[in-house]
Coordinates of C-alpha atoms and ligand atoms in Angstrom, one line a residue:
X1 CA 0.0 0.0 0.0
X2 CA 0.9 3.7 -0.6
X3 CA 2.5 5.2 2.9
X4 CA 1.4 8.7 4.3
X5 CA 3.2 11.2 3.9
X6 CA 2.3 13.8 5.9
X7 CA -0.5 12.6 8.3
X8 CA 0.6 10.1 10.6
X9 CA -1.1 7.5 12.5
X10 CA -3.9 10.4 14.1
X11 CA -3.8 12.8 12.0
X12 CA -1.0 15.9 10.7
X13 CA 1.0 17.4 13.2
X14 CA 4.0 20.0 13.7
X15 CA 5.7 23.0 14.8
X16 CA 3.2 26.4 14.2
X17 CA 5.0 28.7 12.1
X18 CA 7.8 25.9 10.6
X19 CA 5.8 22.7 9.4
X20 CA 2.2 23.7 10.9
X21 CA 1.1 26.7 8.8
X22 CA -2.2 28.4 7.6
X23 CA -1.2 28.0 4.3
X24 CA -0.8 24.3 5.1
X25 CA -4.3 24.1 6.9
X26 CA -5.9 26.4 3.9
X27 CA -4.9 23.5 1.5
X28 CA -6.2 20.9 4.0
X29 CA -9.3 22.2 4.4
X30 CA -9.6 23.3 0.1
X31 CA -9.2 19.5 -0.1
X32 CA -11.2 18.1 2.7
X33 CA -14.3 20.0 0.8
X34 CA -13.7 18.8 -2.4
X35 CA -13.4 15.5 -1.2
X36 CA -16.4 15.7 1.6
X37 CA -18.7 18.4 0.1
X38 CA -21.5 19.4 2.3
X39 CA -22.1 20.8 5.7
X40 CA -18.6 20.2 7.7
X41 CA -18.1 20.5 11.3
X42 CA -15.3 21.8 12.8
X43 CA -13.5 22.3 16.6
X44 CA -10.7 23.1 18.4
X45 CA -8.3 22.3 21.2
X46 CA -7.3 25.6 23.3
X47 CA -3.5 26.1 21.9
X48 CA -3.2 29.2 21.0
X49 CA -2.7 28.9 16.9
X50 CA -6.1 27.5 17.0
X51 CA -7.9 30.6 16.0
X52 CA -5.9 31.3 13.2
X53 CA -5.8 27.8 11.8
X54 CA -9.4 27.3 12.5
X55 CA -10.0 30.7 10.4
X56 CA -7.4 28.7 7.8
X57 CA -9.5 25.8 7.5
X58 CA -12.8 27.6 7.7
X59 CA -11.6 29.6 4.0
X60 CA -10.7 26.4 2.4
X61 CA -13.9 24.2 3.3
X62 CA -16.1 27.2 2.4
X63 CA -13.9 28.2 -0.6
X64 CA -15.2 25.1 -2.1
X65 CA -19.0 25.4 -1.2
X66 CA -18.9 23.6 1.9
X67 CA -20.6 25.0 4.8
X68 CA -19.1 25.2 8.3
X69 CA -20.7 24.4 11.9
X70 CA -17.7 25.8 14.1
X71 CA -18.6 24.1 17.1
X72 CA -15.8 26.0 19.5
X73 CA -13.0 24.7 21.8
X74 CA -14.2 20.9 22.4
X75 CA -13.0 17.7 22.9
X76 CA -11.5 15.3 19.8
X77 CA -14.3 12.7 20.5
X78 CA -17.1 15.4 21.5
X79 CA -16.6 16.8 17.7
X80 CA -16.5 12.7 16.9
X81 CA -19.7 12.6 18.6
X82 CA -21.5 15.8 16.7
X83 CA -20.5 14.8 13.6
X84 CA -21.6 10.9 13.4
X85 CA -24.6 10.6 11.5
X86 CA -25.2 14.5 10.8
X87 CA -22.4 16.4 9.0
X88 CA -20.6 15.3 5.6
X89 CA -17.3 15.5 8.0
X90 CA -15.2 16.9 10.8
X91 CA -12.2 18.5 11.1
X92 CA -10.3 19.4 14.5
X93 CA -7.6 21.7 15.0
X94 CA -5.4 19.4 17.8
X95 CA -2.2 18.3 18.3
X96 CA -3.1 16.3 20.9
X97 CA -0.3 15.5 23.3
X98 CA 2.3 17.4 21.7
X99 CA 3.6 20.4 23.3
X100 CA 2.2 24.0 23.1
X101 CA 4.2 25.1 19.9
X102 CA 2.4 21.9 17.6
X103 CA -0.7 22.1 16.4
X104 CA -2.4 19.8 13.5
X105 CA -5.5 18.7 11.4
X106 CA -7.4 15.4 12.6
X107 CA -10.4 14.2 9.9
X108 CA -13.3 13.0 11.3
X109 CA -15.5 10.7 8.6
X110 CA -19.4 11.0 8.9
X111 CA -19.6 7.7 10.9
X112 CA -16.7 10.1 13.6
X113 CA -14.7 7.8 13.1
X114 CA -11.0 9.2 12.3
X115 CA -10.3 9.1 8.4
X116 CA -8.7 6.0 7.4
X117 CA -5.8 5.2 5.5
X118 CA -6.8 4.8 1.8
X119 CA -9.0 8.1 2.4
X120 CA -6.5 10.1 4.0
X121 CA -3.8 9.2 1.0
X122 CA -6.6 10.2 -1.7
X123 CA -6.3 13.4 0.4
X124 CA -2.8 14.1 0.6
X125 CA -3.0 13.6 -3.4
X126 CA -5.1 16.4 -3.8
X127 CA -2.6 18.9 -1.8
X128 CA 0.3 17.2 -3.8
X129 CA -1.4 17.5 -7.2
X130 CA -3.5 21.0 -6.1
X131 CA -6.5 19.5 -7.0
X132 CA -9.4 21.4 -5.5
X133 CA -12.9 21.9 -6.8
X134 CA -13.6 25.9 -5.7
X135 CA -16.7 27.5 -6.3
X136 CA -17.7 30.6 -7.6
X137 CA -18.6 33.6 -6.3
X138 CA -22.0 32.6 -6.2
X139 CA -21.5 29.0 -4.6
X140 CA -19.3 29.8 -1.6
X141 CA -20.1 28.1 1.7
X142 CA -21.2 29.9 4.3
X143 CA -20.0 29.5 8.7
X144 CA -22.5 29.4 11.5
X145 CA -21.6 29.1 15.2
X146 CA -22.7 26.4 17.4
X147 CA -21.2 26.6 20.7
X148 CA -24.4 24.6 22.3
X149 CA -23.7 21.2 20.2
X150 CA -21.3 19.6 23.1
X151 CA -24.4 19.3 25.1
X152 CA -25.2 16.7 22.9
X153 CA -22.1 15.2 23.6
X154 CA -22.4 15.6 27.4
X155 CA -26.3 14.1 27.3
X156 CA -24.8 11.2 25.2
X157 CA -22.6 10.3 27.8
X158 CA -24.8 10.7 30.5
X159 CA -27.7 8.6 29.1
X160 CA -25.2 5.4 29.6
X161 CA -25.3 6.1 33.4
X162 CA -27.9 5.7 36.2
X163 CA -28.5 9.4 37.2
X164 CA -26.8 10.4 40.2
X165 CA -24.9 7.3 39.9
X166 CA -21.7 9.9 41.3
X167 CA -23.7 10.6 44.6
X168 CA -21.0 11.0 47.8
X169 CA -17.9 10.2 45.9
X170 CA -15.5 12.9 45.8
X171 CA -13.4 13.5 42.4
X172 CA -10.7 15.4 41.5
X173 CA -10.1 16.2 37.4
X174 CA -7.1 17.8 36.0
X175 CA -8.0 18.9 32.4
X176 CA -4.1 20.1 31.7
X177 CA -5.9 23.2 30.3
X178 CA -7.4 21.7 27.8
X179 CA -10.8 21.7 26.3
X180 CA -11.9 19.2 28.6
X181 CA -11.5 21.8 31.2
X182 CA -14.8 23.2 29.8
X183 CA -16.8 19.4 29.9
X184 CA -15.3 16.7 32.5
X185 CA -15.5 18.6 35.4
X186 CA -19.3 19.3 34.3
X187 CA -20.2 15.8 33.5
X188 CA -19.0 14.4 36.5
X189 CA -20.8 16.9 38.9
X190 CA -23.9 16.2 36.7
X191 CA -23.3 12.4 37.8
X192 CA -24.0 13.6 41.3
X193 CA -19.8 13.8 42.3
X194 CA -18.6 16.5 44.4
X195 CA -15.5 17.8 41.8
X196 CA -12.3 19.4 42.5
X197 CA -10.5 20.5 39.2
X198 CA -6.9 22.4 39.0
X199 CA -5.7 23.2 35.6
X200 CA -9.3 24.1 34.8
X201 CA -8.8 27.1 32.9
X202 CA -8.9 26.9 28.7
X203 CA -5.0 28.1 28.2
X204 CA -3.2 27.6 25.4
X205 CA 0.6 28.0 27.0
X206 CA -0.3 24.4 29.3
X207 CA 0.8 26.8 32.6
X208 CA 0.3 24.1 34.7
X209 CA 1.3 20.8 33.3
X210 CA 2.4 19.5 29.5
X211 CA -0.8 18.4 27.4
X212 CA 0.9 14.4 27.9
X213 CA -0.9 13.6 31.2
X214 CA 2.5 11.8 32.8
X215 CA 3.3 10.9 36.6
X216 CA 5.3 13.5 37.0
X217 CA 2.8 16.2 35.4
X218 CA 0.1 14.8 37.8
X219 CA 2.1 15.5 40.9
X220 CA -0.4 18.4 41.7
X221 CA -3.5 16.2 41.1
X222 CA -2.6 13.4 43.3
X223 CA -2.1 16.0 46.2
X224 CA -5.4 17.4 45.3
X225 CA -6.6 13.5 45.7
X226 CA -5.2 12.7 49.3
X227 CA -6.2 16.2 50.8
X228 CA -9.6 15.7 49.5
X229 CA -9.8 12.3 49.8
X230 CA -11.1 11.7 46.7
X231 CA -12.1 8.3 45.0
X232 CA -9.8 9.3 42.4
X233 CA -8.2 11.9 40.1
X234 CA -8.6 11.8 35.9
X235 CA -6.7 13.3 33.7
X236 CA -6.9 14.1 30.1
X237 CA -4.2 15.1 27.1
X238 CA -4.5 17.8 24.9
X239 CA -7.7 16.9 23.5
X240 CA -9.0 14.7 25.9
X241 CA -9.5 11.7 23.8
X242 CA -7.7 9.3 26.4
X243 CA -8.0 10.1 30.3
X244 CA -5.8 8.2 32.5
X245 CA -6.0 8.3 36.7
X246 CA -4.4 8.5 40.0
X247 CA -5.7 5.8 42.7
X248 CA -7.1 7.1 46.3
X249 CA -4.0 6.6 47.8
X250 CA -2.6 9.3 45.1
X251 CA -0.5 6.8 43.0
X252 CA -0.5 7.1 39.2
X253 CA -2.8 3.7 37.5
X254 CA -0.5 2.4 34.6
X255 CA -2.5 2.8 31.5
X256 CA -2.8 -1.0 30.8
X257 CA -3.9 -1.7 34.4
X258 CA -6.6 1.0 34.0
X259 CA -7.4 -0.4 30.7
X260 CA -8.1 -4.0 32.1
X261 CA -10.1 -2.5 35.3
X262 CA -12.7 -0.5 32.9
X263 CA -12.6 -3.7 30.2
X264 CA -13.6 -5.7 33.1
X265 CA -16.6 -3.9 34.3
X266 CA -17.6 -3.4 30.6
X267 CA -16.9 -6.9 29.5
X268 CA -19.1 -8.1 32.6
X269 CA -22.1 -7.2 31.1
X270 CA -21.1 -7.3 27.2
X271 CA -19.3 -10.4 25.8
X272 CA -17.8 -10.3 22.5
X273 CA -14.3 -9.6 21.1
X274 CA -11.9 -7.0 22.7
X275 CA -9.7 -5.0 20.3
X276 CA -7.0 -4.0 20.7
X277 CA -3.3 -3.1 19.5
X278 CA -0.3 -5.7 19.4
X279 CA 1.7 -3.6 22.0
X280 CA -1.2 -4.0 24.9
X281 CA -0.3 -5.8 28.0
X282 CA -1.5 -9.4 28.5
X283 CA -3.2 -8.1 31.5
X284 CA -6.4 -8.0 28.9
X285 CA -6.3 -11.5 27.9
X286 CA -6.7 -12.6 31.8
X287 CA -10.0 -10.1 31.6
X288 CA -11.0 -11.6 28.5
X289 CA -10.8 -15.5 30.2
X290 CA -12.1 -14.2 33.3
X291 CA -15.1 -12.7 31.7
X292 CA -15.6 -15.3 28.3
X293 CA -14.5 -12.8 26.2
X294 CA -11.6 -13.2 23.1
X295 CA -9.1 -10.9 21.9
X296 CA -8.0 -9.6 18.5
X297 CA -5.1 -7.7 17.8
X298 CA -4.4 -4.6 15.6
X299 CA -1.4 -2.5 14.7
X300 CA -0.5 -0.3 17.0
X301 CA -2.9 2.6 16.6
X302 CA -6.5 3.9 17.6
X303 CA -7.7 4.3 14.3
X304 CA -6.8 0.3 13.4
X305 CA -8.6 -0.6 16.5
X306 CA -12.1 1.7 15.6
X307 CA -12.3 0.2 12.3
X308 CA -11.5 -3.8 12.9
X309 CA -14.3 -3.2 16.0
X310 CA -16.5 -1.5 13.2
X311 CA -15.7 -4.5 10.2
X312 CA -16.5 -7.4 13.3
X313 CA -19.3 -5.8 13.6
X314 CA -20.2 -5.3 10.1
X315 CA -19.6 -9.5 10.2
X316 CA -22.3 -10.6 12.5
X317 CA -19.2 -10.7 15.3
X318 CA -20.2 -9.3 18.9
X319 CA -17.5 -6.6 19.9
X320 CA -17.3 -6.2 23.5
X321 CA -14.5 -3.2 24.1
X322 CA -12.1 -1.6 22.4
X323 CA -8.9 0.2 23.3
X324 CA -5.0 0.8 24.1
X325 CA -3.0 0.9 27.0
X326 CA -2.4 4.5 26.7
X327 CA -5.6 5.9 28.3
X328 CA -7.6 5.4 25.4
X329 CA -10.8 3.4 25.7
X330 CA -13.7 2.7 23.0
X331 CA -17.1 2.2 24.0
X332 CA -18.7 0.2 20.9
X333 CA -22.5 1.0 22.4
X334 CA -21.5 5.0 22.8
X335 CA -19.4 5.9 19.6
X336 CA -16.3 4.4 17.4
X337 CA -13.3 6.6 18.9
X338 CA -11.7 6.9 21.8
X339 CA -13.0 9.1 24.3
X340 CA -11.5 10.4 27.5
X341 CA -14.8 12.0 29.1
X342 CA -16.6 8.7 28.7
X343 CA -14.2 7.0 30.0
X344 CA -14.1 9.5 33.6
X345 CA -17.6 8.7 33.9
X346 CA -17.1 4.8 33.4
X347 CA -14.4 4.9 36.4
X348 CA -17.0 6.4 38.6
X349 CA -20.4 3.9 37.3
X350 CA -17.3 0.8 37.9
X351 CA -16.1 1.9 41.6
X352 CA -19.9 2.7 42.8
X353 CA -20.6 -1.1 41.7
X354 CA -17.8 -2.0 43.0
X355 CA -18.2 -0.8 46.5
X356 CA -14.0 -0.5 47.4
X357 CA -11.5 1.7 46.1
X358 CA -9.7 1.8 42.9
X359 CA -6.3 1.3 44.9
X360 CA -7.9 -2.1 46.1
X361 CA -8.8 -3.5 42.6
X362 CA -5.8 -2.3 40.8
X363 CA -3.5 -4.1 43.2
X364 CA -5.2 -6.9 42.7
X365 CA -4.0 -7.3 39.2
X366 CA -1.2 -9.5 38.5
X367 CA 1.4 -7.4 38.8
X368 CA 3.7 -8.0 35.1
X369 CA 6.9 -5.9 34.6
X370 CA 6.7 -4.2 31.3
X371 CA 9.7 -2.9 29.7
X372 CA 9.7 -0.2 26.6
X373 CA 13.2 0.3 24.8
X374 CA 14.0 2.4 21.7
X375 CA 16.9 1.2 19.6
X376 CA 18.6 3.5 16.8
X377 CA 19.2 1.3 13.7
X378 CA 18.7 1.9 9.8
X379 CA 17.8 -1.6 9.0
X380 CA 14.4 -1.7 10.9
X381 CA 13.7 -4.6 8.7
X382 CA 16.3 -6.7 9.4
X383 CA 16.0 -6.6 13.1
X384 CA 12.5 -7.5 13.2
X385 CA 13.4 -10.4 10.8
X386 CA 16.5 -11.0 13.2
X387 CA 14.1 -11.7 16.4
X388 CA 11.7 -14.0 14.8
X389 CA 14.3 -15.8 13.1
X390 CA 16.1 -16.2 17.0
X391 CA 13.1 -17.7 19.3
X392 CA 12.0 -21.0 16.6
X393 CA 10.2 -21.9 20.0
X394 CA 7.8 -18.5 20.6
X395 CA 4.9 -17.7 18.4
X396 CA 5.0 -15.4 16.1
X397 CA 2.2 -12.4 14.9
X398 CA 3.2 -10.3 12.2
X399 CA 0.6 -8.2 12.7
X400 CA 2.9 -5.3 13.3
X401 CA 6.5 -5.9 13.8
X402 CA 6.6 -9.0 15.1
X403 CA 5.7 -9.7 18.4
X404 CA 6.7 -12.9 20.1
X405 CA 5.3 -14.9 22.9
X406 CA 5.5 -18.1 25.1
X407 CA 3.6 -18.7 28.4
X408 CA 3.4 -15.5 30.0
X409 CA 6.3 -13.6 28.3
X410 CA 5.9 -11.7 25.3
X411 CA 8.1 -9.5 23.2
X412 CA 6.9 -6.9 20.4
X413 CA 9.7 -5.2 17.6
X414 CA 8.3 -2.9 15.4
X415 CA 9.5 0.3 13.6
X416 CA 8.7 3.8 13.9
X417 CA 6.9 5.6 11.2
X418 CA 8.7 8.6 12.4
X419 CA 11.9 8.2 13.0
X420 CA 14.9 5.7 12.2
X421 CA 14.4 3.5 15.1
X422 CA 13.1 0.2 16.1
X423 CA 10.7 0.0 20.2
X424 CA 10.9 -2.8 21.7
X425 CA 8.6 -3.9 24.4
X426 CA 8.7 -6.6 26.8
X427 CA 6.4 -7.7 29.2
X428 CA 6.9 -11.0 32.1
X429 CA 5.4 -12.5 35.1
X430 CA 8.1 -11.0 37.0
X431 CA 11.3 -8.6 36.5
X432 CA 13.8 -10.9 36.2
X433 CA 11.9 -12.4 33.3
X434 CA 11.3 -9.3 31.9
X435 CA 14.6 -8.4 32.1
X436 CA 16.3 -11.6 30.8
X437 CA 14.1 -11.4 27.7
X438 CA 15.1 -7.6 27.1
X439 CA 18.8 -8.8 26.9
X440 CA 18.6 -12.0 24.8
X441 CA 16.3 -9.4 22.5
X442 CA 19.4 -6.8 22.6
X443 CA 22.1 -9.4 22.0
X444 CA 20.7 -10.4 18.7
X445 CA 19.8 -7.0 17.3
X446 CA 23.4 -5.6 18.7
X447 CA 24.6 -6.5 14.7
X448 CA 21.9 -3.6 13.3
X449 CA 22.5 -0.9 15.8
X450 CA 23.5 2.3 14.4
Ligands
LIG501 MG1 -5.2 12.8 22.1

């Protein structure tokens, strides 16, 4: 298949002013409405080159007789969520995690689902080649404002949830500045929770913390947790499409542990296939046998995970959950993306079932030692090839690199689309394992280092 060139796995991304222009975004959006014509709907995260490149993208959609519902500063999935079903497409203005001086374009298809690969090519083709269909001065597309549509967003959320299912549990939310600072903190009082929020303020210059919601970053939360005793603390990234925690005792919940805790309490009461990407913890195959579920891998990527949910589906094949050990989960009865205010509110409906705290259950967990390297090498191929070709005994799934496994130790090699390096991951019952693996992996690969 044709590569990307310039949109990566979510989307385009980079530096405002060097690879992240208006020009850049004009083009986008000149080609998005030639491609998608119709009514498009459009957002925002709260960096501050988002009005410009929103006013960008605005002049390109409508140069080509598209019309434009500029729904505000909003979360990725919220847009996801107005636009399934109603507008022709989406476009956000995000960069997601990145820091404050990135911005970027994410596509959202009528269905919200995040455009897909093939799509997303045609698209770049049309920037490459200038291929636009503009109108005339008599068919230009026209903007509207429509601050309100989150609500529907925050209603379709809610509706999953007993109401006041929140009542006397104490929460604490750090949006990072972002635009969730404008809807979790909202949802979860509407749930009935008293809410404690820092970093709740839409700024674009992140004073508080880095969009990437990391332990470190979350420092401030988890105090806010302990002197407030709250059940827990939620945080988002920069557009609040994954949301990851800090327990009641104020200790940051790995992103694969909170994965398998929400799977478990969805996968209770919805059996089916979980999906998810190559890289995830085996953590989710012990929630799958405990709960008589199955799972099916991906490549490593949310947009791989939305659509092989959606094509089971399309098959006759029950899908229970959907998701990736970074924070972001997909709820197949609430919408096809991943979505960090859905997944606040399913942390509180799981511990009000579950009547103990979150520091309880997640200890419970078997506790795996996961390792992450990145290894420098120009010859991505060849190491992949190298690892198979040294463990005859371990399975092997091509499905994105290769990832190996035997009993409970699994490896996984695969190449960056970005840069020249290979990751590795490794994940065992126990460090030693863990680490033992890690080195037999390094040893072989030591020939293509470089
Ligand atoms: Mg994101």
């Amino acid at each position: 298949m044709e590569e990307k060139q310039l949109f990566g796995t979510n989307g385009v991304r980079g530096v405002v002013g060097e690879s992240m222009t208006p020009g850049l975004v004009l083009r986008i959006g000149q080609a998005l409405g030639s491609m998608r014509p119709g009514t498009i709907a459009i957002g925002r995260d709260t960096r501050t080159s988002g009005p410009i490149l929103v006013d960008a993208l605005k002049a390109g959609l409508m140069a080509t007789g598209c019309d434009v519902v500029d729904c505000g500063v909003l979360p990725t999935p919220a847009l996801q969520y107005i636009v399934r079903d109603t507008f022709a497409a989406g476009a956000m203005i995000t960069a997601s995690h990145n820091p404050p001086e990135y911005n970027g374009v994410k596509i959202v298809e009528r269905d919200g689902t995040e455009m897909g690969d093939a799509e997303v090519i045609a698209l770049e083709g049309r920037l490459v080649r200038e291929e636009y269909t503009l109108a005339g001065w008599r068919g230009l597309g026209a903007e509207r404002a429509a601050p309100d549509l989150v609500e529907r967003y925050l209603d379709g959320i809610l509706e999953h949830f007993p109401t006041g299912v929140g009542a006397g549990m104490t929460v604490a939310v750090d949006p990072g500045s972002g635009p969730a600072a404008l809807t979790t903190p909202n949802l979860l009082s509407r749930m009935g929770c008293e809410v404690h929020a820092i970093n709740a303020q839409p700024d674009g210059t992140f004073p508080g913390r880095m969009p990437e919601p990391t332990a470190d970053g979350l420092k401030a939360l988890a105090e806010i947790v302990l002197e407030t005793g709250a059940a827990f603390g939620v945080a988002h990234d920069g557009d609040a499409d994954r949301a990851v925690f800090v327990d009641d005792r104020g200790r940051y919940l790995e992103e694969n542990r909170e994965f398998a805790l929400i799977a478990r309490h969805v996968c209770r009461r919805r059996q089916g296939v979980i999906v998810t990407p190559v890289s995830t913890s085996q953590l989710i195959e012990d929630v799958a046998a405990a709960t008589g579920c199955t799972v099916r891998y991906t490549r490593v990527g949310s947009i791989y995970v939305a659509r092989t949910m959606l094509g089971l589906i399309a098959a006759g094949i029950p899908v229970a959950f959907g998701g990736e050990g970074n924070g972001g989960l997909i709820y197949p009865d609430h919408q096809f993306c991943r979505d960090g205010g859905m997944t606040a509110a399913m942390m509180i409906g799981m511990l009000a079932e579950a009547g103990r705290p979150l520091s309880a259950l997640a200890d419970e967990l078997p506790p795996y030692h996961f390792i992450s390297k990145r290894i420098h090498t120009q010859r991505p191929d060849e190491v992949i090839a190298a690892v198979e070709a040294a463990f005859p005994d371990f399975s092997a799934d091509r499905t994105d690199g290769v990832r190996i496994a035997k009993g409970k130790t699994w490896a996984l090699v695969r190449r960056s689309g970005t840069e020249p390096i290979v990751r590795v991951m490794v994940e065992a019952e126990d460090r030693l394992s863990a680490e033992t693996m890690r080195d037999a992996i390094l040893e072989r690969v030591a020939p293509f280092i470089g």
